[in-house]
Amino acid sequence: MVSSVSLNQTANCVISTTQLKGLCHGLSWRPSYSFITDTHNKVPPIKASVATQPFPLLKPPKAEDLASELEPADPDFYKIGYVRSMRAYGIEFKEGPDGFGVYASKDVEPLRRPRVIMEIPLELMLTISQKLPWMFFPDIVPVGHPIFDIINSTSPETDWDLRLACLLLFAFDHEDNFWQLYGDFLPSADECTSLLLATEEELLELQDSNLASTIRDQQHRAIEFWEKNWHSGVPLKIKRLARQPERFIWALSVAQSRCINMQMRIGALVQHANMLIPYADMLNHSFQPNCFFHWRFKDRMLEVMINAGQRIRKGDEMTVDYMCRQKNDMFMQRYGFSSPVNPWDVIQFSGNACIHLDSFLSVFNISGLPDEYYHNIIAAARTMPTWSDGDVPPIPSVERKAVKELQEECQQMLRKFPTNSKQDQKLLDSVPDARRTLEAAIKYRLHRKLFVEKVIQALDIYHERILF
């Protein structure tokens, strides 16, 4: 879907504190939010906690424990939301241990027709197009400002995150800019789980050399960019944006985890743009989301719409899937989290053993397993080497041999780790105040082991109940 929008390049996004208070005065109702993406949005932007379904190997928290950890958003959060006629319908923000989340303020029924839950003025967003002529929005960068030269030195196709990080830092420095206010509600460097902020010791805790190497390359790229553009000879107006590399890396992590890639039409020109959209980036991720989201442009506003995939009760969190069909290592690179119930995670088997797909699925189709466990079994089936010959049944002895071979290879994978899942869980429980990046690294390796254990468990059940 190509949305149509007319951008006024002379728009001014400067908002003074006095204007802000005046706009907020007399408003008593409180907004709520959720987020949406269209079919072109391959990788949504949002950075937040991971909402997952209960997993047999992990004890889920009690409902009353979760409720006690949620706090209403600070009133100032809602005040700045009304700037430029920001509007939201049927949702509210609550703050939990992992940051803000979006919750339904009334029951939402699953309907075919999408409903608008938020209207966001274009001038509140940070936007940069990928093709020349560049189109910034809002037009907050004065012509001739050296930030133009820095952004111009980047590649529009590969350096979208560097470009957005520069715009974000400039917005924080621009007097009375909206993002100076909104920045108070973004995670600080200590609260971010992005591995860009991880130390070398924390990268080793991943117990994944490939992922650690990828993150090191990204960190090196960020530091090189900072050293090139924030050297001692640059003007003060650039130097003060990021006096230390840690400041730039933090902005880069925000850009990576909250960016939305959107296609828009500006007159006759179709542009692909990278955008930071306030408030919409507060919607959290789940591998079993209860919302599907998309958007459209209308009258210089971005309308955020959802289709509820199931009934959402008042007080339930509204969640979406950030990236479809991506493994945990990709989620760690982009957002700094992983999950033991990611249905698209895989195991790289190296042997020749294969199980019969039709027989395997038949076993679990008639076993009467709980829904959440059945979901995990099907996810495990997706990663195992299989064969299928229609109505030709496998030989039982051969099938059982294949099961044993696959289980043994899984056991070998677990033995290669320096720690097991129980030790990882014990370590997490013993350091409740650990850095967020360290916690994310330990959870990642724990989730990898839990996934392998889940496959072993599925093969055990299949071995006992093979049907021919």
Short mmCIF file of C-alpha atoms in Angstrom, two decimals:
data_model
loop_
_atom_site.label_atom_id
_atom_site.label_comp_id
_atom_site.label_asym_id
_atom_site.label_seq_id
_atom_site.Cartn_x
_atom_site.Cartn_y
_atom_site.Cartn_z
CA MET A 1 0.00 0.00 0.00
CA VAL A 2 1.42 3.38 -1.01
CA SER A 3 0.17 6.16 1.18
CA SER A 4 -0.20 9.69 -0.07
CA VAL A 5 0.97 12.71 1.88
CA SER A 6 1.86 16.29 1.11
CA LEU A 7 4.79 17.58 3.13
CA ASN A 8 5.17 21.30 3.72
CA GLN A 9 8.90 21.86 3.84
CA THR A 10 8.46 25.16 5.67
CA ALA A 11 6.76 23.52 8.64
CA ASN A 12 8.24 24.56 11.95
CA CYS A 13 8.49 22.00 14.76
CA VAL A 14 9.81 24.37 17.41
CA ILE A 15 7.53 24.19 20.44
CA SER A 16 8.20 26.33 23.45
CA THR A 17 7.48 25.20 26.98
CA THR A 18 4.96 28.05 27.35
CA GLN A 19 3.14 26.96 24.21
CA LEU A 20 3.19 23.39 25.43
CA LYS A 21 1.54 24.28 28.74
CA GLY A 22 -1.03 26.37 26.94
CA LEU A 23 -1.94 23.53 24.64
CA CYS A 24 -2.29 21.15 27.56
CA HIS A 25 -4.29 23.47 29.78
CA GLY A 26 -7.87 22.44 30.38
CA LEU A 27 -7.52 18.94 28.92
CA SER A 28 -8.66 16.29 31.33
CA TRP A 29 -9.08 13.09 29.31
CA ARG A 30 -6.06 10.85 28.98
CA PRO A 31 -4.81 9.25 25.80
CA SER A 32 -4.02 5.69 24.94
CA TYR A 33 -2.04 4.16 22.16
CA SER A 34 -1.10 1.25 20.00
CA PHE A 35 0.90 0.85 16.84
CA ILE A 36 0.55 -0.43 13.32
CA THR A 37 2.50 -1.18 10.20
CA ASP A 38 1.61 -1.69 6.56
CA THR A 39 2.64 -4.49 4.24
CA HIS A 40 5.80 -2.65 3.24
CA ASN A 41 7.04 -2.36 6.78
CA LYS A 42 9.38 -5.30 6.98
CA VAL A 43 10.95 -4.40 10.26
CA PRO A 44 8.92 -2.35 12.73
CA PRO A 45 10.66 -0.01 15.04
CA ILE A 46 9.73 -0.47 18.51
CA LYS A 47 11.95 -1.31 21.40
CA ALA A 48 10.42 -2.78 24.51
CA SER A 49 9.92 -5.91 26.54
CA VAL A 50 8.93 -9.29 25.10
CA ALA A 51 5.51 -10.64 25.94
CA THR A 52 5.54 -14.45 25.63
CA GLN A 53 3.22 -17.30 26.40
CA PRO A 54 3.96 -19.64 29.32
CA PHE A 55 6.63 -22.23 28.55
CA PRO A 56 6.65 -25.64 30.30
CA LEU A 57 10.25 -25.27 31.49
CA LEU A 58 9.64 -21.83 32.97
CA LYS A 59 7.20 -21.03 35.75
CA PRO A 60 4.97 -18.13 34.60
CA PRO A 61 4.45 -15.22 36.99
CA LYS A 62 1.16 -14.92 38.81
CA ALA A 63 -1.38 -12.45 37.43
CA GLU A 64 -1.46 -10.47 40.66
CA ASP A 65 2.35 -10.13 40.57
CA LEU A 66 2.21 -8.59 37.08
CA ALA A 67 -0.55 -6.20 38.06
CA SER A 68 1.41 -4.96 41.05
CA GLU A 69 4.40 -4.11 38.83
CA LEU A 70 2.42 -1.79 36.55
CA GLU A 71 2.17 1.91 37.29
CA PRO A 72 0.16 4.59 35.50
CA ALA A 73 2.23 6.83 33.29
CA ASP A 74 3.47 10.09 34.74
CA PRO A 75 0.99 12.91 34.00
CA ASP A 76 3.68 14.81 32.08
CA PHE A 77 3.75 11.93 29.60
CA TYR A 78 0.16 12.66 28.62
CA LYS A 79 0.64 16.42 28.57
CA ILE A 80 3.24 16.38 25.84
CA GLY A 81 1.04 14.00 23.85
CA TYR A 82 -1.44 16.77 23.15
CA VAL A 83 1.09 18.94 21.36
CA ARG A 84 0.00 19.56 17.76
CA SER A 85 -3.41 17.95 18.35
CA MET A 86 -2.11 14.47 19.12
CA ARG A 87 -5.10 12.14 19.60
CA ALA A 88 -5.53 8.57 20.81
CA TYR A 89 -8.55 6.32 21.28
CA GLY A 90 -9.29 3.35 23.50
CA ILE A 91 -5.82 2.70 24.89
CA GLU A 92 -3.55 3.87 27.69
CA PHE A 93 0.06 3.59 28.76
CA LYS A 94 1.29 1.82 31.85
CA GLU A 95 4.86 1.51 33.04
CA GLY A 96 6.20 -1.87 34.13
CA PRO A 97 9.67 -3.17 35.05
CA ASP A 98 10.70 -3.24 31.36
CA GLY A 99 9.36 0.17 30.40
CA PHE A 100 6.13 1.50 28.94
CA GLY A 101 3.51 -0.74 27.37
CA VAL A 102 0.21 -0.09 25.62
CA TYR A 103 -2.96 -1.40 27.30
CA ALA A 104 -6.59 -1.49 26.20
CA SER A 105 -8.76 0.98 28.12
CA LYS A 106 -11.90 -0.86 26.98
CA ASP A 107 -12.78 -4.24 25.50
CA VAL A 108 -11.71 -4.65 21.87
CA GLU A 109 -13.59 -7.14 19.69
CA PRO A 110 -11.96 -8.81 16.67
CA LEU A 111 -13.50 -7.16 13.62
CA ARG A 112 -12.56 -7.18 9.94
CA ARG A 113 -12.72 -3.41 9.75
CA PRO A 114 -9.60 -1.76 11.21
CA ARG A 115 -10.03 0.86 13.90
CA VAL A 116 -8.02 4.03 14.37
CA ILE A 117 -6.35 4.12 17.78
CA MET A 118 -4.00 7.04 17.30
CA GLU A 119 -3.52 10.14 15.14
CA ILE A 120 0.01 11.56 15.14
CA PRO A 121 0.90 14.87 13.45
CA LEU A 122 3.70 14.53 10.92
CA GLU A 123 5.66 17.39 12.46
CA LEU A 124 6.25 15.39 15.64
CA MET A 125 8.18 12.70 13.77
CA LEU A 126 11.82 12.56 12.76
CA THR A 127 11.99 11.55 9.11
CA ILE A 128 14.67 11.28 6.45
CA SER A 129 14.11 9.94 2.94
CA GLN A 130 16.40 7.36 1.37
CA LYS A 131 16.65 8.93 -2.09
CA LEU A 132 17.66 12.34 -3.38
CA PRO A 133 16.29 14.93 -3.11
CA TRP A 134 16.43 14.45 0.63
CA MET A 135 13.31 15.23 2.52
CA PHE A 136 13.56 15.97 6.21
CA PHE A 137 10.49 16.34 8.31
CA PRO A 138 10.01 18.32 10.39
CA ASP A 139 12.17 21.01 8.82
CA ILE A 140 14.23 21.66 11.95
CA VAL A 141 17.71 21.61 10.40
CA PRO A 142 18.82 25.08 9.22
CA VAL A 143 20.26 25.20 5.73
CA GLY A 144 24.05 25.15 5.89
CA HIS A 145 24.21 23.46 9.30
CA PRO A 146 27.22 21.09 9.44
CA ILE A 147 24.93 18.18 10.39
CA PHE A 148 24.00 18.18 6.67
CA ASP A 149 27.59 17.37 5.74
CA ILE A 150 27.75 14.54 8.25
CA ILE A 151 24.54 12.95 7.00
CA ASN A 152 25.61 13.52 3.39
CA SER A 153 28.70 11.39 4.00
CA THR A 154 26.56 8.34 4.70
CA SER A 155 24.88 5.84 2.39
CA PRO A 156 21.07 6.22 2.28
CA GLU A 157 20.63 2.47 1.75
CA THR A 158 22.97 1.05 4.39
CA ASP A 159 23.46 3.85 6.95
CA TRP A 160 19.84 4.69 7.76
CA ASP A 161 20.53 4.18 11.47
CA LEU A 162 23.53 6.56 11.47
CA ARG A 163 21.46 9.21 9.67
CA LEU A 164 18.55 8.93 12.11
CA ALA A 165 20.91 8.99 15.10
CA CYS A 166 22.33 12.30 13.84
CA LEU A 167 18.84 13.79 13.45
CA LEU A 168 17.84 12.57 16.90
CA LEU A 169 20.88 14.16 18.54
CA PHE A 170 20.22 17.41 16.69
CA ALA A 171 16.58 17.41 17.85
CA PHE A 172 17.71 16.99 21.46
CA ASP A 173 19.99 20.01 21.05
CA HIS A 174 17.45 22.21 19.22
CA GLU A 175 15.91 24.69 21.66
CA ASP A 176 12.35 23.88 22.77
CA ASN A 177 12.10 20.95 20.37
CA PHE A 178 9.43 18.33 21.09
CA TRP A 179 12.04 15.55 21.33
CA GLN A 180 13.71 17.28 24.28
CA LEU A 181 10.50 16.53 26.17
CA TYR A 182 9.87 13.11 24.70
CA GLY A 183 13.46 12.08 25.41
CA ASP A 184 12.58 11.88 29.11
CA PHE A 185 10.44 8.85 28.29
CA LEU A 186 13.03 7.03 26.19
CA PRO A 187 15.20 4.40 27.92
CA SER A 188 18.50 5.74 29.22
CA ALA A 189 21.82 4.07 28.42
CA ASP A 190 21.53 2.06 31.65
CA GLU A 191 18.00 0.94 30.75
CA CYS A 192 18.75 -0.10 27.15
CA THR A 193 19.20 -3.78 26.31
CA SER A 194 20.85 -3.02 22.95
CA LEU A 195 24.09 -4.97 22.61
CA LEU A 196 25.70 -1.89 21.03
CA LEU A 197 26.12 -0.76 24.64
CA ALA A 198 27.49 -4.13 25.85
CA THR A 199 31.04 -4.55 27.14
CA GLU A 200 33.40 -7.21 25.81
CA GLU A 201 32.77 -9.32 28.93
CA GLU A 202 29.03 -9.14 28.34
CA LEU A 203 29.41 -10.20 24.72
CA LEU A 204 31.28 -13.30 25.89
CA GLU A 205 28.29 -14.12 28.10
CA LEU A 206 26.24 -14.68 24.94
CA GLN A 207 28.11 -17.97 24.39
CA ASP A 208 27.60 -17.35 20.68
CA SER A 209 30.79 -16.37 18.87
CA ASN A 210 29.02 -15.45 15.60
CA LEU A 211 26.60 -13.06 17.26
CA ALA A 212 29.34 -11.56 19.43
CA SER A 213 31.49 -10.95 16.33
CA THR A 214 28.58 -9.25 14.53
CA ILE A 215 27.97 -6.92 17.48
CA ARG A 216 31.69 -6.04 17.70
CA ASP A 217 31.61 -5.04 14.03
CA GLN A 218 28.60 -2.80 14.68
CA GLN A 219 30.27 -1.20 17.69
CA HIS A 220 33.44 -0.58 15.67
CA ARG A 221 31.37 1.00 12.86
CA ALA A 222 29.68 3.36 15.33
CA ILE A 223 32.94 4.42 16.99
CA GLU A 224 34.65 5.00 13.63
CA PHE A 225 31.75 7.21 12.54
CA TRP A 226 31.92 9.21 15.77
CA GLU A 227 35.70 9.66 15.57
CA LYS A 228 35.43 10.80 11.95
CA ASN A 229 32.75 13.42 12.58
CA TRP A 230 33.30 14.45 16.22
CA HIS A 231 37.04 15.10 16.15
CA SER A 232 38.64 18.03 17.99
CA GLY A 233 38.37 20.38 15.00
CA VAL A 234 34.60 20.27 14.52
CA PRO A 235 32.44 23.30 15.41
CA LEU A 236 30.94 23.47 18.88
CA LYS A 237 27.42 23.12 17.44
CA ILE A 238 28.41 19.60 16.33
CA LYS A 239 30.69 18.70 19.23
CA ARG A 240 28.03 19.34 21.86
CA LEU A 241 25.62 16.86 20.20
CA ALA A 242 27.75 13.91 21.33
CA ARG A 243 30.83 14.87 23.32
CA GLN A 244 31.52 11.20 24.13
CA PRO A 245 31.12 8.15 21.84
CA GLU A 246 28.75 6.59 24.39
CA ARG A 247 26.24 9.35 23.69
CA PHE A 248 26.26 8.66 19.96
CA ILE A 249 26.07 4.88 20.44
CA TRP A 250 23.03 5.36 22.69
CA ALA A 251 21.32 7.48 20.01
CA LEU A 252 22.21 4.82 17.44
CA SER A 253 20.63 2.09 19.58
CA VAL A 254 17.43 4.17 19.88
CA ALA A 255 17.37 4.69 16.10
CA GLN A 256 17.86 0.99 15.37
CA SER A 257 15.27 -0.27 17.82
CA ARG A 258 12.55 2.33 17.15
CA CYS A 259 12.84 3.06 13.44
CA ILE A 260 9.91 2.46 11.07
CA ASN A 261 10.59 1.99 7.37
CA MET A 262 7.72 3.51 5.40
CA GLN A 263 6.84 4.18 1.79
CA MET A 264 5.12 7.48 1.12
CA ARG A 265 4.06 9.53 -1.89
CA ILE A 266 5.03 13.20 -1.97
CA GLY A 267 3.37 14.72 -5.00
CA ALA A 268 4.43 12.52 -7.91
CA LEU A 269 7.51 11.22 -6.08
CA VAL A 270 7.40 7.92 -4.19
CA GLN A 271 9.89 7.96 -1.34
CA HIS A 272 11.10 5.32 1.08
CA ALA A 273 11.70 6.96 4.43
CA ASN A 274 13.12 6.03 7.82
CA MET A 275 11.04 7.49 10.64
CA LEU A 276 11.03 7.80 14.41
CA ILE A 277 7.37 8.08 15.43
CA PRO A 278 6.75 9.08 19.06
CA TYR A 279 4.23 7.15 21.16
CA ALA A 280 3.72 4.51 18.46
CA ASP A 281 7.13 3.11 19.42
CA MET A 282 5.82 2.13 22.88
CA LEU A 283 3.96 -0.96 21.65
CA ASN A 284 5.67 -4.14 22.82
CA HIS A 285 6.50 -7.32 20.94
CA SER A 286 5.06 -10.80 21.25
CA PHE A 287 5.58 -13.94 19.16
CA GLN A 288 1.86 -14.56 19.66
CA PRO A 289 0.56 -11.00 19.20
CA ASN A 290 -3.07 -10.01 19.72
CA CYS A 291 -2.96 -7.12 17.21
CA PHE A 292 -2.14 -6.59 13.55
CA PHE A 293 -1.24 -3.04 12.67
CA HIS A 294 -0.97 -0.69 9.70
CA TRP A 295 -1.25 3.02 8.97
CA ARG A 296 -2.33 5.65 6.49
CA PHE A 297 -1.70 9.35 5.93
CA LYS A 298 -4.60 11.78 6.14
CA ASP A 299 -4.53 15.57 6.40
CA ARG A 300 -0.90 15.79 7.56
CA MET A 301 -1.62 13.17 10.21
CA LEU A 302 -0.48 9.57 10.49
CA GLU A 303 -3.45 7.39 11.41
CA VAL A 304 -2.42 4.28 13.32
CA MET A 305 -4.92 1.44 12.94
CA ILE A 306 -5.22 -2.07 14.34
CA ASN A 307 -7.10 -5.26 13.67
CA ALA A 308 -7.48 -7.31 16.83
CA GLY A 309 -6.63 -10.95 16.15
CA GLN A 310 -8.64 -11.97 19.21
CA ARG A 311 -10.78 -10.35 21.86
CA ILE A 312 -8.70 -7.98 23.96
CA ARG A 313 -10.16 -7.27 27.37
CA LYS A 314 -9.89 -3.97 29.18
CA GLY A 315 -6.51 -3.82 30.94
CA ASP A 316 -4.80 -6.35 28.64
CA GLU A 317 -1.58 -5.34 26.94
CA MET A 318 -1.74 -4.85 23.19
CA THR A 319 1.16 -6.51 21.37
CA VAL A 320 2.43 -6.94 17.82
CA ASP A 321 5.12 -8.98 16.08
CA TYR A 322 8.15 -6.83 15.24
CA MET A 323 9.79 -9.11 12.68
CA CYS A 324 8.16 -12.14 11.11
CA ARG A 325 10.15 -15.34 10.48
CA GLN A 326 13.31 -14.07 12.20
CA LYS A 327 15.51 -16.04 14.59
CA ASN A 328 16.50 -14.97 18.08
CA ASP A 329 19.95 -13.77 16.98
CA MET A 330 18.30 -11.20 14.68
CA PHE A 331 16.09 -9.95 17.52
CA MET A 332 19.18 -9.64 19.71
CA GLN A 333 21.03 -7.62 17.06
CA ARG A 334 18.16 -5.19 16.48
CA TYR A 335 16.31 -4.99 19.79
CA GLY A 336 18.40 -6.67 22.47
CA PHE A 337 15.97 -9.43 23.47
CA SER A 338 15.20 -13.06 22.67
CA SER A 339 12.53 -15.61 23.58
CA PRO A 340 12.32 -19.35 24.31
CA VAL A 341 9.06 -19.54 22.32
CA ASN A 342 10.19 -17.91 19.08
CA PRO A 343 8.51 -20.19 16.52
CA TRP A 344 11.07 -19.29 13.86
CA ASP A 345 14.21 -20.20 15.76
CA VAL A 346 16.18 -23.10 14.28
CA ILE A 347 18.83 -25.67 15.14
CA GLN A 348 21.59 -26.40 12.65
CA PHE A 349 21.70 -30.20 12.47
CA SER A 350 24.76 -31.61 10.75
CA GLY A 351 23.84 -35.34 10.52
CA ASN A 352 21.78 -37.19 7.91
CA ALA A 353 18.98 -38.35 10.23
CA CYS A 354 15.43 -37.27 9.28
CA ILE A 355 12.06 -38.02 10.83
CA HIS A 356 8.80 -38.54 8.93
CA LEU A 357 6.94 -35.21 9.00
CA ASP A 358 3.41 -36.61 8.52
CA SER A 359 3.88 -39.17 11.27
CA PHE A 360 5.37 -36.60 13.66
CA LEU A 361 2.52 -34.15 13.19
CA SER A 362 -0.08 -36.93 13.48
CA VAL A 363 1.24 -37.87 16.92
CA PHE A 364 0.80 -34.37 18.29
CA ASN A 365 -2.51 -33.74 16.54
CA ILE A 366 -4.19 -36.48 18.57
CA SER A 367 -2.27 -36.22 21.84
CA GLY A 368 -4.53 -33.63 23.43
CA LEU A 369 -1.65 -31.44 24.60
CA PRO A 370 -2.32 -28.01 26.13
CA ASP A 371 -2.45 -25.21 23.55
CA GLU A 372 0.72 -23.47 24.66
CA TYR A 373 2.67 -26.74 24.68
CA TYR A 374 1.31 -27.73 21.28
CA HIS A 375 2.54 -24.40 19.94
CA ASN A 376 6.06 -25.18 21.17
CA ILE A 377 6.00 -28.66 19.64
CA ILE A 378 5.02 -27.33 16.22
CA ALA A 379 7.80 -24.74 16.49
CA ALA A 380 10.22 -27.59 17.24
CA ALA A 381 8.94 -29.54 14.23
CA ARG A 382 9.71 -26.57 12.01
CA THR A 383 13.41 -26.81 12.80
CA MET A 384 13.94 -30.57 12.58
CA PRO A 385 15.11 -32.35 9.38
CA THR A 386 12.11 -34.23 7.99
CA TRP A 387 10.97 -36.25 5.00
CA SER A 388 7.50 -37.05 3.67
CA ASP A 389 6.31 -39.50 1.04
CA GLY A 390 2.57 -38.95 1.21
CA ASP A 391 0.87 -42.25 2.01
CA VAL A 392 4.08 -44.31 2.16
CA PRO A 393 4.69 -45.06 5.87
CA PRO A 394 8.20 -45.09 7.32
CA ILE A 395 9.71 -48.25 8.72
CA PRO A 396 9.28 -48.06 12.53
CA SER A 397 12.80 -49.23 13.34
CA VAL A 398 14.34 -46.70 10.98
CA GLU A 399 12.18 -43.91 12.37
CA ARG A 400 13.13 -44.69 15.97
CA LYS A 401 16.80 -44.77 14.99
CA ALA A 402 16.47 -41.33 13.40
CA VAL A 403 14.84 -39.99 16.56
CA LYS A 404 17.73 -41.23 18.70
CA GLU A 405 20.32 -39.74 16.35
CA LEU A 406 18.65 -36.33 16.42
CA GLN A 407 18.39 -36.42 20.21
CA GLU A 408 22.06 -37.31 20.53
CA GLU A 409 23.08 -34.42 18.30
CA CYS A 410 20.99 -32.09 20.48
CA GLN A 411 22.73 -33.43 23.59
CA GLN A 412 26.11 -32.79 21.97
CA MET A 413 25.08 -29.18 21.33
CA LEU A 414 24.15 -28.72 24.98
CA ARG A 415 27.44 -30.23 26.16
CA LYS A 416 29.41 -27.66 24.14
CA PHE A 417 28.03 -24.80 26.25
CA PRO A 418 30.13 -23.83 29.29
CA THR A 419 26.94 -23.73 31.41
CA ASN A 420 23.57 -25.47 31.37
CA SER A 421 20.09 -23.93 31.52
CA LYS A 422 19.71 -24.47 35.26
CA GLN A 423 22.99 -22.67 35.96
CA ASP A 424 21.95 -19.80 33.69
CA GLN A 425 18.62 -19.44 35.47
CA LYS A 426 20.34 -19.55 38.86
CA LEU A 427 22.75 -16.84 37.72
CA LEU A 428 19.88 -14.62 36.60
CA ASP A 429 18.13 -15.08 39.92
CA SER A 430 21.30 -14.28 41.88
CA VAL A 431 22.00 -10.93 40.16
CA PRO A 432 18.65 -9.12 40.03
CA ASP A 433 20.37 -5.73 39.68
CA ALA A 434 22.66 -6.70 36.79
CA ARG A 435 23.18 -4.37 33.84
CA ARG A 436 20.41 -4.72 31.29
CA THR A 437 22.86 -5.77 28.57
CA LEU A 438 24.33 -8.49 30.81
CA GLU A 439 20.85 -9.74 31.67
CA ALA A 440 19.91 -9.83 27.97
CA ALA A 441 23.06 -11.78 27.10
CA ILE A 442 22.43 -14.44 29.76
CA LYS A 443 18.79 -14.75 28.74
CA TYR A 444 19.82 -15.24 25.13
CA ARG A 445 22.05 -18.22 25.89
CA LEU A 446 19.41 -19.59 28.26
CA HIS A 447 16.75 -19.37 25.56
CA ARG A 448 18.99 -21.21 23.09
CA LYS A 449 19.40 -24.08 25.53
CA LEU A 450 15.71 -24.17 26.39
CA PHE A 451 14.89 -24.44 22.69
CA VAL A 452 17.22 -27.41 22.24
CA GLU A 453 15.72 -29.04 25.33
CA LYS A 454 12.27 -28.45 23.85
CA VAL A 455 13.27 -30.33 20.69
CA ILE A 456 14.62 -33.23 22.76
CA GLN A 457 11.35 -33.32 24.70
CA ALA A 458 9.30 -33.35 21.49
CA LEU A 459 11.36 -36.24 20.12
CA ASP A 460 10.84 -38.16 23.38
CA ILE A 461 7.07 -37.92 23.01
CA TYR A 462 7.24 -38.87 19.34
CA HIS A 463 9.45 -41.89 20.07
CA GLU A 464 6.86 -43.20 22.54
CA ARG A 465 3.81 -42.61 20.35
CA ILE A 466 4.93 -43.23 16.76
CA LEU A 467 1.84 -43.97 14.66
CA PHE A 468 1.80 -46.00 11.44
#
